[in-house]
């Protein structure tokens, strides 16, 4: 992990918090890797008709929280599998926002696009984040004021200025079928104006792809806080823009996300809001 530079956003040490988040992500990844050979025998439980959870999600989350709690016993957690029990953020608080297995359906099918994502908030400010792509063993990190990194390589969003040559990422509104008609219009306009659109099925992975320039932009109509907490900071630290579909700065909450370099982000917003 590269050295952290810049001004600390609060009383907490961003470098130490990022290192701790990385330890927790690796602990969760160990649970996932151990389960990969037996994925065909795992039981699936439906959170909704198209959203699944397994013992791997639950165990990976518990392992990450165990590591974080040992170092920060007073921290709060907003984690996907225990979100219903999560307390509201408090002033002057440390909070870890955790997706223990982003891309559960991919994992269950052996599609190698899934990750552990952990974002760190201090006093309500995104301070550090890690996305560990488990199949590729790529660890993306970011700290406020210190850039976004893949190992020792600093990340920058793409310099694409023409949508005709741009490659966009997206996520389907599979949890909210009422959004499908609006989304069909959006993807039709984006497909017609770019060189292609891709859907990996893991928003945290998509956001790292924007931060690293692999994708020129990304949008999804509805995501959860644990999907985006680390990715929001990563995009910004890589020189990109991350907002909701109305152009408001992204928050660690439920809602839409639009990301890219400044030019592609503006173009995407125009396509999403047209009609």
PDB file of N, CA and C in Angstrom, residues 80-176:
ATOM      1  N   UNK A  80     -23.995  -5.336   4.737  1.00  0.00           N
ATOM      2  CA  UNK A  80     -25.142  -5.793   3.947  1.00  0.00           C
ATOM      3  C   UNK A  80     -25.990  -6.830   4.652  1.00  0.00           C
ATOM      4  N   UNK A  81     -25.366  -7.848   5.227  1.00  0.00           N
ATOM      5  CA  UNK A  81     -26.161  -8.947   5.767  1.00  0.00           C
ATOM      6  C   UNK A  81     -26.723  -8.651   7.150  1.00  0.00           C
ATOM      7  N   UNK A  82     -26.249  -7.601   7.814  1.00  0.00           N
ATOM      8  CA  UNK A  82     -26.794  -7.220   9.117  1.00  0.00           C
ATOM      9  C   UNK A  82     -27.307  -5.795   9.105  1.00  0.00           C
ATOM     10  N   UNK A  83     -27.656  -5.308   7.912  1.00  0.00           N
ATOM     11  CA  UNK A  83     -28.031  -3.898   7.769  1.00  0.00           C
ATOM     12  C   UNK A  83     -29.276  -3.545   8.556  1.00  0.00           C
ATOM     13  N   UNK A  84     -30.189  -4.498   8.703  1.00  0.00           N
ATOM     14  CA  UNK A  84     -31.428  -4.192   9.407  1.00  0.00           C
ATOM     15  C   UNK A  84     -31.184  -3.845  10.864  1.00  0.00           C
ATOM     16  N   UNK A  85     -30.035  -4.280  11.405  1.00  0.00           N
ATOM     17  CA  UNK A  85     -29.713  -4.001  12.801  1.00  0.00           C
ATOM     18  C   UNK A  85     -28.728  -2.853  12.954  1.00  0.00           C
ATOM     19  N   UNK A  86     -28.388  -2.197  11.830  1.00  0.00           N
ATOM     20  CA  UNK A  86     -27.355  -1.161  11.874  1.00  0.00           C
ATOM     21  C   UNK A  86     -27.893   0.114  12.524  1.00  0.00           C
ATOM     22  N   UNK A  87     -27.130   0.713  13.452  1.00  0.00           N
ATOM     23  CA  UNK A  87     -27.570   1.973  14.047  1.00  0.00           C
ATOM     24  C   UNK A  87     -27.388   3.128  13.078  1.00  0.00           C
ATOM     25  N   UNK A  88     -28.082   4.213  13.324  1.00  0.00           N
ATOM     26  CA  UNK A  88     -27.888   5.417  12.520  1.00  0.00           C
ATOM     27  C   UNK A  88     -26.539   6.032  12.854  1.00  0.00           C
ATOM     28  N   UNK A  89     -25.917   6.716  11.888  1.00  0.00           N
ATOM     29  CA  UNK A  89     -24.632   7.359  12.165  1.00  0.00           C
ATOM     30  C   UNK A  89     -24.757   8.391  13.282  1.00  0.00           C
ATOM     31  N   UNK A  90     -23.736   8.461  14.097  1.00  0.00           N
ATOM     32  CA  UNK A  90     -23.700   9.433  15.179  1.00  0.00           C
ATOM     33  C   UNK A  90     -22.629  10.474  14.897  1.00  0.00           C
ATOM     34  N   UNK A  91     -22.758  11.666  15.435  1.00  0.00           N
ATOM     35  CA  UNK A  91     -21.693  12.662  15.263  1.00  0.00           C
ATOM     36  C   UNK A  91     -20.372  12.143  15.833  1.00  0.00           C
ATOM     37  N   UNK A  92     -19.293  12.573  15.232  1.00  0.00           N
ATOM     38  CA  UNK A  92     -17.945  12.226  15.703  1.00  0.00           C
ATOM     39  C   UNK A  92     -17.772  10.717  15.808  1.00  0.00           C
ATOM     40  N   UNK A  93     -18.201  10.000  14.786  1.00  0.00           N
ATOM     41  CA  UNK A  93     -18.184   8.544  14.849  1.00  0.00           C
ATOM     42  C   UNK A  93     -17.323   7.961  13.744  1.00  0.00           C
ATOM     43  N   UNK A  94     -16.858   6.764  14.005  1.00  0.00           N
ATOM     44  CA  UNK A  94     -16.153   5.963  13.021  1.00  0.00           C
ATOM     45  C   UNK A  94     -17.112   4.881  12.541  1.00  0.00           C
ATOM     46  N   UNK A  95     -17.294   4.771  11.227  1.00  0.00           N
ATOM     47  CA  UNK A  95     -18.205   3.775  10.698  1.00  0.00           C
ATOM     48  C   UNK A  95     -17.563   3.054   9.513  1.00  0.00           C
ATOM     49  N   UNK A  96     -17.695   1.728   9.519  1.00  0.00           N
ATOM     50  CA  UNK A  96     -17.255   0.888   8.423  1.00  0.00           C
ATOM     51  C   UNK A  96     -18.485   0.428   7.647  1.00  0.00           C
ATOM     52  N   UNK A  97     -18.448   0.605   6.330  1.00  0.00           N
ATOM     53  CA  UNK A  97     -19.569   0.231   5.460  1.00  0.00           C
ATOM     54  C   UNK A  97     -19.100  -0.947   4.611  1.00  0.00           C
ATOM     55  N   UNK A  98     -19.738  -2.108   4.798  1.00  0.00           N
ATOM     56  CA  UNK A  98     -19.157  -3.371   4.337  1.00  0.00           C
ATOM     57  C   UNK A  98     -20.096  -4.122   3.404  1.00  0.00           C
ATOM     58  N   UNK A  99     -19.571  -4.511   2.254  1.00  0.00           N
ATOM     59  CA  UNK A  99     -20.205  -5.533   1.427  1.00  0.00           C
ATOM     60  C   UNK A  99     -19.260  -6.729   1.431  1.00  0.00           C
ATOM     61  N   UNK A 100     -19.600  -7.801   2.138  1.00  0.00           N
ATOM     62  CA  UNK A 100     -18.656  -8.917   2.291  1.00  0.00           C
ATOM     63  C   UNK A 100     -18.470  -9.740   1.035  1.00  0.00           C
ATOM     64  N   UNK A 101     -19.473  -9.685   0.132  1.00  0.00           N
ATOM     65  CA  UNK A 101     -19.366 -10.418  -1.131  1.00  0.00           C
ATOM     66  C   UNK A 101     -20.255  -9.707  -2.146  1.00  0.00           C
ATOM     67  N   UNK A 102     -19.685  -8.736  -2.822  1.00  0.00           N
ATOM     68  CA  UNK A 102     -20.425  -7.990  -3.830  1.00  0.00           C
ATOM     69  C   UNK A 102     -20.346  -8.762  -5.147  1.00  0.00           C
ATOM     70  N   UNK A 103     -21.469  -9.322  -5.549  1.00  0.00           N
ATOM     71  CA  UNK A 103     -21.500 -10.205  -6.709  1.00  0.00           C
ATOM     72  C   UNK A 103     -21.761 -11.637  -6.293  1.00  0.00           C
ATOM     73  N   UNK A 104     -22.672 -11.819  -5.333  1.00  0.00           N
ATOM     74  CA  UNK A 104     -22.968 -13.168  -4.834  1.00  0.00           C
ATOM     75  C   UNK A 104     -23.444 -14.097  -5.946  1.00  0.00           C
ATOM     76  N   UNK A 105     -24.321 -13.612  -6.817  1.00  0.00           N
ATOM     77  CA  UNK A 105     -24.822 -14.454  -7.905  1.00  0.00           C
ATOM     78  C   UNK A 105     -23.689 -14.865  -8.838  1.00  0.00           C
ATOM     79  N   UNK A 106     -22.767 -13.933  -9.122  1.00  0.00           N
ATOM     80  CA  UNK A 106     -21.590 -14.289  -9.924  1.00  0.00           C
ATOM     81  C   UNK A 106     -20.788 -15.392  -9.244  1.00  0.00           C
ATOM     82  N   UNK A 107     -20.555 -15.210  -7.947  1.00  0.00           N
ATOM     83  CA  UNK A 107     -19.789 -16.200  -7.177  1.00  0.00           C
ATOM     84  C   UNK A 107     -20.438 -17.577  -7.258  1.00  0.00           C
ATOM     85  N   UNK A 108     -21.747 -17.629  -7.083  1.00  0.00           N
ATOM     86  CA  UNK A 108     -22.448 -18.906  -7.078  1.00  0.00           C
ATOM     87  C   UNK A 108     -22.376 -19.614  -8.426  1.00  0.00           C
ATOM     88  N   UNK A 109     -22.257 -18.846  -9.510  1.00  0.00           N
ATOM     89  CA  UNK A 109     -22.182 -19.425 -10.843  1.00  0.00           C
ATOM     90  C   UNK A 109     -20.741 -19.606 -11.338  1.00  0.00           C
ATOM     91  N   UNK A 110     -19.779 -19.198 -10.530  1.00  0.00           N
ATOM     92  CA  UNK A 110     -18.389 -19.321 -10.955  1.00  0.00           C
ATOM     93  C   UNK A 110     -17.955 -18.255 -11.934  1.00  0.00           C
ATOM     94  N   UNK A 111     -18.738 -17.179 -12.049  1.00  0.00           N
ATOM     95  CA  UNK A 111     -18.348 -16.065 -12.908  1.00  0.00           C
ATOM     96  C   UNK A 111     -17.371 -15.188 -12.123  1.00  0.00           C
ATOM     97  N   UNK A 112     -16.159 -14.996 -12.599  1.00  0.00           N
ATOM     98  CA  UNK A 112     -15.107 -14.373 -11.772  1.00  0.00           C
ATOM     99  C   UNK A 112     -15.183 -12.853 -11.688  1.00  0.00           C
ATOM    100  N   UNK A 113     -16.316 -12.355 -11.214  1.00  0.00           N
ATOM    101  CA  UNK A 113     -16.487 -10.918 -10.984  1.00  0.00           C
ATOM    102  C   UNK A 113     -17.184 -10.722  -9.638  1.00  0.00           C
ATOM    103  N   UNK A 114     -16.409 -10.750  -8.563  1.00  0.00           N
ATOM    104  CA  UNK A 114     -16.962 -10.508  -7.229  1.00  0.00           C
ATOM    105  C   UNK A 114     -15.848  -9.986  -6.329  1.00  0.00           C
ATOM    106  N   UNK A 115     -16.266  -9.285  -5.286  1.00  0.00           N
ATOM    107  CA  UNK A 115     -15.278  -8.557  -4.488  1.00  0.00           C
ATOM    108  C   UNK A 115     -15.767  -8.345  -3.067  1.00  0.00           C
ATOM    109  N   UNK A 116     -14.815  -8.018  -2.207  1.00  0.00           N
ATOM    110  CA  UNK A 116     -15.105  -7.496  -0.873  1.00  0.00           C
ATOM    111  C   UNK A 116     -14.909  -5.987  -0.924  1.00  0.00           C
ATOM    112  N   UNK A 117     -15.879  -5.244  -0.412  1.00  0.00           N
ATOM    113  CA  UNK A 117     -15.792  -3.777  -0.428  1.00  0.00           C
ATOM    114  C   UNK A 117     -15.984  -3.238   0.982  1.00  0.00           C
ATOM    115  N   UNK A 118     -15.065  -2.384   1.415  1.00  0.00           N
ATOM    116  CA  UNK A 118     -15.170  -1.750   2.734  1.00  0.00           C
ATOM    117  C   UNK A 118     -14.842  -0.266   2.598  1.00  0.00           C
ATOM    118  N   UNK A 119     -15.802   0.562   2.953  1.00  0.00           N
ATOM    119  CA  UNK A 119     -15.582   2.002   3.021  1.00  0.00           C
ATOM    120  C   UNK A 119     -15.513   2.445   4.470  1.00  0.00           C
ATOM    121  N   UNK A 120     -14.746   3.475   4.729  1.00  0.00           N
ATOM    122  CA  UNK A 120     -14.547   3.970   6.096  1.00  0.00           C
ATOM    123  C   UNK A 120     -14.967   5.431   6.164  1.00  0.00           C
ATOM    124  N   UNK A 121     -15.891   5.725   7.067  1.00  0.00           N
ATOM    125  CA  UNK A 121     -16.326   7.101   7.302  1.00  0.00           C
ATOM    126  C   UNK A 121     -15.840   7.573   8.673  1.00  0.00           C
ATOM    127  N   UNK A 122     -15.373   8.795   8.722  1.00  0.00           N
ATOM    128  CA  UNK A 122     -15.002   9.433   9.984  1.00  0.00           C
ATOM    129  C   UNK A 122     -15.773  10.738  10.078  1.00  0.00           C
ATOM    130  N   UNK A 123     -16.575  10.862  11.106  1.00  0.00           N
ATOM    131  CA  UNK A 123     -17.417  12.051  11.264  1.00  0.00           C
ATOM    132  C   UNK A 123     -18.262  12.303  10.010  1.00  0.00           C
ATOM    133  N   UNK A 124     -18.719  11.224   9.385  1.00  0.00           N
ATOM    134  CA  UNK A 124     -19.551  11.335   8.200  1.00  0.00           C
ATOM    135  C   UNK A 124     -18.804  11.596   6.913  1.00  0.00           C
ATOM    136  N   UNK A 125     -17.471  11.637   6.953  1.00  0.00           N
ATOM    137  CA  UNK A 125     -16.658  11.903   5.763  1.00  0.00           C
ATOM    138  C   UNK A 125     -15.994  10.612   5.304  1.00  0.00           C
ATOM    139  N   UNK A 126     -16.154  10.273   4.023  1.00  0.00           N
ATOM    140  CA  UNK A 126     -15.447   9.117   3.481  1.00  0.00           C
ATOM    141  C   UNK A 126     -13.950   9.358   3.551  1.00  0.00           C
ATOM    142  N   UNK A 127     -13.262   8.488   4.251  1.00  0.00           N
ATOM    143  CA  UNK A 127     -11.858   8.689   4.580  1.00  0.00           C
ATOM    144  C   UNK A 127     -10.946   7.649   3.944  1.00  0.00           C
ATOM    145  N   UNK A 128     -11.434   6.423   3.809  1.00  0.00           N
ATOM    146  CA  UNK A 128     -10.633   5.342   3.237  1.00  0.00           C
ATOM    147  C   UNK A 128     -11.562   4.311   2.623  1.00  0.00           C
ATOM    148  N   UNK A 129     -11.026   3.533   1.698  1.00  0.00           N
ATOM    149  CA  UNK A 129     -11.820   2.485   1.084  1.00  0.00           C
ATOM    150  C   UNK A 129     -10.949   1.444   0.434  1.00  0.00           C
ATOM    151  N   UNK A 130     -11.445   0.217   0.423  1.00  0.00           N
ATOM    152  CA  UNK A 130     -10.749  -0.879  -0.233  1.00  0.00           C
ATOM    153  C   UNK A 130     -11.776  -1.736  -0.967  1.00  0.00           C
ATOM    154  N   UNK A 131     -11.433  -2.124  -2.182  1.00  0.00           N
ATOM    155  CA  UNK A 131     -12.200  -3.113  -2.937  1.00  0.00           C
ATOM    156  C   UNK A 131     -11.228  -4.205  -3.337  1.00  0.00           C
ATOM    157  N   UNK A 132     -11.438  -5.390  -2.808  1.00  0.00           N
ATOM    158  CA  UNK A 132     -10.561  -6.531  -3.086  1.00  0.00           C
ATOM    159  C   UNK A 132     -11.289  -7.462  -4.054  1.00  0.00           C
ATOM    160  N   UNK A 133     -10.852  -7.446  -5.325  1.00  0.00           N
ATOM    161  CA  UNK A 133     -11.410  -8.320  -6.348  1.00  0.00           C
ATOM    162  C   UNK A 133     -10.836  -9.710  -6.092  1.00  0.00           C
ATOM    163  N   UNK A 134     -11.668 -10.615  -5.607  1.00  0.00           N
ATOM    164  CA  UNK A 134     -11.167 -11.893  -5.105  1.00  0.00           C
ATOM    165  C   UNK A 134     -10.603 -12.776  -6.214  1.00  0.00           C
ATOM    166  N   UNK A 135     -11.300 -13.036  -7.331  1.00  0.00           N
ATOM    167  CA  UNK A 135     -10.733 -13.948  -8.339  1.00  0.00           C
ATOM    168  C   UNK A 135      -9.414 -13.456  -8.935  1.00  0.00           C
ATOM    169  N   UNK A 136      -9.280 -12.128  -9.136  1.00  0.00           N
ATOM    170  CA  UNK A 136      -8.035 -11.595  -9.713  1.00  0.00           C
ATOM    171  C   UNK A 136      -7.015 -11.222  -8.643  1.00  0.00           C
ATOM    172  N   UNK A 137      -7.423 -11.278  -7.385  1.00  0.00           N
ATOM    173  CA  UNK A 137      -6.556 -10.873  -6.273  1.00  0.00           C
ATOM    174  C   UNK A 137      -5.994  -9.472  -6.501  1.00  0.00           C
ATOM    175  N   UNK A 138      -6.858  -8.565  -6.954  1.00  0.00           N
ATOM    176  CA  UNK A 138      -6.493  -7.162  -7.135  1.00  0.00           C
ATOM    177  C   UNK A 138      -7.061  -6.366  -5.968  1.00  0.00           C
ATOM    178  N   UNK A 139      -6.191  -5.627  -5.293  1.00  0.00           N
ATOM    179  CA  UNK A 139      -6.616  -4.846  -4.135  1.00  0.00           C
ATOM    180  C   UNK A 139      -6.543  -3.361  -4.485  1.00  0.00           C
ATOM    181  N   UNK A 140      -7.707  -2.757  -4.664  1.00  0.00           N
ATOM    182  CA  UNK A 140      -7.821  -1.333  -4.963  1.00  0.00           C
ATOM    183  C   UNK A 140      -8.017  -0.582  -3.652  1.00  0.00           C
ATOM    184  N   UNK A 141      -7.264   0.498  -3.461  1.00  0.00           N
ATOM    185  CA  UNK A 141      -7.361   1.254  -2.220  1.00  0.00           C
ATOM    186  C   UNK A 141      -7.453   2.748  -2.511  1.00  0.00           C
ATOM    187  N   UNK A 142      -8.001   3.473  -1.539  1.00  0.00           N
ATOM    188  CA  UNK A 142      -8.053   4.933  -1.642  1.00  0.00           C
ATOM    189  C   UNK A 142      -8.084   5.517  -0.239  1.00  0.00           C
ATOM    190  N   UNK A 143      -7.449   6.664  -0.097  1.00  0.00           N
ATOM    191  CA  UNK A 143      -7.512   7.430   1.147  1.00  0.00           C
ATOM    192  C   UNK A 143      -7.705   8.889   0.779  1.00  0.00           C
ATOM    193  N   UNK A 144      -8.470   9.579   1.563  1.00  0.00           N
ATOM    194  CA  UNK A 144      -8.826  10.956   1.261  1.00  0.00           C
ATOM    195  C   UNK A 144      -7.577  11.834   1.157  1.00  0.00           C
ATOM    196  N   UNK A 145      -7.405  12.470  -0.005  1.00  0.00           N
ATOM    197  CA  UNK A 145      -6.262  13.341  -0.227  1.00  0.00           C
ATOM    198  C   UNK A 145      -4.994  12.625  -0.622  1.00  0.00           C
ATOM    199  N   UNK A 146      -5.043  11.293  -0.711  1.00  0.00           N
ATOM    200  CA  UNK A 146      -3.829  10.519  -1.001  1.00  0.00           C
ATOM    201  C   UNK A 146      -3.931   9.706  -2.273  1.00  0.00           C
ATOM    202  N   UNK A 147      -5.011   9.847  -3.015  1.00  0.00           N
ATOM    203  CA  UNK A 147      -5.139   9.154  -4.284  1.00  0.00           C
ATOM    204  C   UNK A 147      -5.759   7.779  -4.163  1.00  0.00           C
ATOM    205  N   UNK A 148      -5.989   7.182  -5.327  1.00  0.00           N
ATOM    206  CA  UNK A 148      -6.483   5.814  -5.436  1.00  0.00           C
ATOM    207  C   UNK A 148      -5.383   4.966  -6.056  1.00  0.00           C
ATOM    208  N   UNK A 149      -5.309   3.711  -5.612  1.00  0.00           N
ATOM    209  CA  UNK A 149      -4.162   2.886  -5.981  1.00  0.00           C
ATOM    210  C   UNK A 149      -4.577   1.453  -6.264  1.00  0.00           C
ATOM    211  N   UNK A 150      -3.846   0.802  -7.147  1.00  0.00           N
ATOM    212  CA  UNK A 150      -3.867  -0.641  -7.315  1.00  0.00           C
ATOM    213  C   UNK A 150      -2.448  -1.102  -7.054  1.00  0.00           C
ATOM    214  N   UNK A 151      -2.219  -1.625  -5.866  1.00  0.00           N
ATOM    215  CA  UNK A 151      -0.852  -1.911  -5.450  1.00  0.00           C
ATOM    216  C   UNK A 151      -0.055  -0.624  -5.400  1.00  0.00           C
ATOM    217  N   UNK A 152       1.056  -0.578  -6.126  1.00  0.00           N
ATOM    218  CA  UNK A 152       1.903   0.610  -6.160  1.00  0.00           C
ATOM    219  C   UNK A 152       1.603   1.515  -7.353  1.00  0.00           C
ATOM    220  N   UNK A 153       0.555   1.193  -8.090  1.00  0.00           N
ATOM    221  CA  UNK A 153       0.194   1.983  -9.268  1.00  0.00           C
ATOM    222  C   UNK A 153      -0.926   2.948  -8.934  1.00  0.00           C
ATOM    223  N   UNK A 154      -0.653   4.230  -9.140  1.00  0.00           N
ATOM    224  CA  UNK A 154      -1.685   5.222  -8.870  1.00  0.00           C
ATOM    225  C   UNK A 154      -2.730   5.188  -9.989  1.00  0.00           C
ATOM    226  N   UNK A 155      -3.986   5.272  -9.604  1.00  0.00           N
ATOM    227  CA  UNK A 155      -5.080   5.181 -10.556  1.00  0.00           C
ATOM    228  C   UNK A 155      -5.527   6.557 -11.017  1.00  0.00           C
ATOM    229  N   UNK A 156      -5.888   6.619 -12.292  1.00  0.00           N
ATOM    230  CA  UNK A 156      -6.486   7.820 -12.866  1.00  0.00           C
ATOM    231  C   UNK A 156      -7.650   7.396 -13.752  1.00  0.00           C
ATOM    232  N   UNK A 157      -8.724   8.158 -13.700  1.00  0.00           N
ATOM    233  CA  UNK A 157      -9.821   7.910 -14.629  1.00  0.00           C
ATOM    234  C   UNK A 157      -9.330   8.154 -16.046  1.00  0.00           C
ATOM    235  N   UNK A 158     -10.073   7.645 -17.022  1.00  0.00           N
ATOM    236  CA  UNK A 158      -9.652   7.775 -18.412  1.00  0.00           C
ATOM    237  C   UNK A 158      -9.701   9.239 -18.850  1.00  0.00           C
ATOM    238  N   UNK A 159      -9.016   9.527 -19.935  1.00  0.00           N
ATOM    239  CA  UNK A 159      -9.056  10.884 -20.503  1.00  0.00           C
ATOM    240  C   UNK A 159      -9.975  10.944 -21.716  1.00  0.00           C
ATOM    241  N   UNK A 160     -10.876   9.989 -21.830  1.00  0.00           N
ATOM    242  CA  UNK A 160     -11.785   9.954 -22.976  1.00  0.00           C
ATOM    243  C   UNK A 160     -12.585  11.248 -23.065  1.00  0.00           C
ATOM    244  N   UNK A 161     -12.639  11.804 -24.266  1.00  0.00           N
ATOM    245  CA  UNK A 161     -13.392  13.039 -24.485  1.00  0.00           C
ATOM    246  C   UNK A 161     -14.491  12.866 -25.514  1.00  0.00           C
ATOM    247  N   UNK A 162     -14.531  11.696 -26.151  1.00  0.00           N
ATOM    248  CA  UNK A 162     -15.537  11.442 -27.182  1.00  0.00           C
ATOM    249  C   UNK A 162     -16.366  10.225 -26.789  1.00  0.00           C
ATOM    250  N   UNK A 163     -17.674  10.381 -26.611  1.00  0.00           N
ATOM    251  CA  UNK A 163     -18.498   9.222 -26.253  1.00  0.00           C
ATOM    252  C   UNK A 163     -18.463   8.125 -27.302  1.00  0.00           C
ATOM    253  N   UNK A 164     -18.232   8.489 -28.569  1.00  0.00           N
ATOM    254  CA  UNK A 164     -18.214   7.476 -29.621  1.00  0.00           C
ATOM    255  C   UNK A 164     -17.123   6.432 -29.413  1.00  0.00           C
ATOM    256  N   UNK A 165     -16.066   6.806 -28.673  1.00  0.00           N
ATOM    257  CA  UNK A 165     -14.979   5.857 -28.408  1.00  0.00           C
ATOM    258  C   UNK A 165     -14.995   5.344 -26.966  1.00  0.00           C
ATOM    259  N   UNK A 166     -16.035   5.676 -26.234  1.00  0.00           N
ATOM    260  CA  UNK A 166     -16.080   5.344 -24.811  1.00  0.00           C
ATOM    261  C   UNK A 166     -16.698   3.968 -24.576  1.00  0.00           C
ATOM    262  N   UNK A 167     -16.223   3.313 -23.517  1.00  0.00           N
ATOM    263  CA  UNK A 167     -16.788   2.055 -23.044  1.00  0.00           C
ATOM    264  C   UNK A 167     -17.421   2.323 -21.685  1.00  0.00           C
ATOM    265  N   UNK A 168     -18.712   2.064 -21.581  1.00  0.00           N
ATOM    266  CA  UNK A 168     -19.456   2.367 -20.366  1.00  0.00           C
ATOM    267  C   UNK A 168     -19.819   1.093 -19.612  1.00  0.00           C
ATOM    268  N   UNK A 169     -19.918   1.215 -18.303  1.00  0.00           N
ATOM    269  CA  UNK A 169     -20.418   0.139 -17.467  1.00  0.00           C
ATOM    270  C   UNK A 169     -21.792   0.483 -16.936  1.00  0.00           C
ATOM    271  N   UNK A 170     -22.538  -0.529 -16.571  1.00  0.00           N
ATOM    272  CA  UNK A 170     -23.872  -0.305 -16.035  1.00  0.00           C
ATOM    273  C   UNK A 170     -24.260  -1.463 -15.131  1.00  0.00           C
ATOM    274  N   UNK A 171     -25.367  -1.277 -14.427  1.00  0.00           N
ATOM    275  CA  UNK A 171     -25.992  -2.341 -13.655  1.00  0.00           C
ATOM    276  C   UNK A 171     -27.467  -2.352 -13.978  1.00  0.00           C
ATOM    277  N   UNK A 172     -28.033  -3.532 -14.136  1.00  0.00           N
ATOM    278  CA  UNK A 172     -29.453  -3.629 -14.454  1.00  0.00           C
ATOM    279  C   UNK A 172     -30.302  -3.415 -13.204  1.00  0.00           C
ATOM    280  N   UNK A 173     -31.492  -2.860 -13.337  1.00  0.00           N
ATOM    281  CA  UNK A 173     -32.376  -2.667 -12.175  1.00  0.00           C
ATOM    282  C   UNK A 173     -33.136  -3.946 -11.838  1.00  0.00           C
ATOM    283  N   UNK A 174     -32.395  -5.013 -11.541  1.00  0.00           N
ATOM    284  CA  UNK A 174     -33.033  -6.316 -11.357  1.00  0.00           C
ATOM    285  C   UNK A 174     -33.829  -6.406 -10.055  1.00  0.00           C
ATOM    286  N   UNK A 175     -33.498  -5.565  -9.074  1.00  0.00           N
ATOM    287  CA  UNK A 175     -34.245  -5.585  -7.815  1.00  0.00           C
ATOM    288  C   UNK A 175     -35.480  -4.692  -7.857  1.00  0.00           C
ATOM    289  N   UNK A 176     -35.537  -3.800  -8.846  1.00  0.00           N
ATOM    290  CA  UNK A 176     -36.625  -2.831  -8.920  1.00  0.00           C
ATOM    291  C   UNK A 176     -37.215  -2.848 -10.343  1.00  0.00           C
TER     292      UNK A 176
END
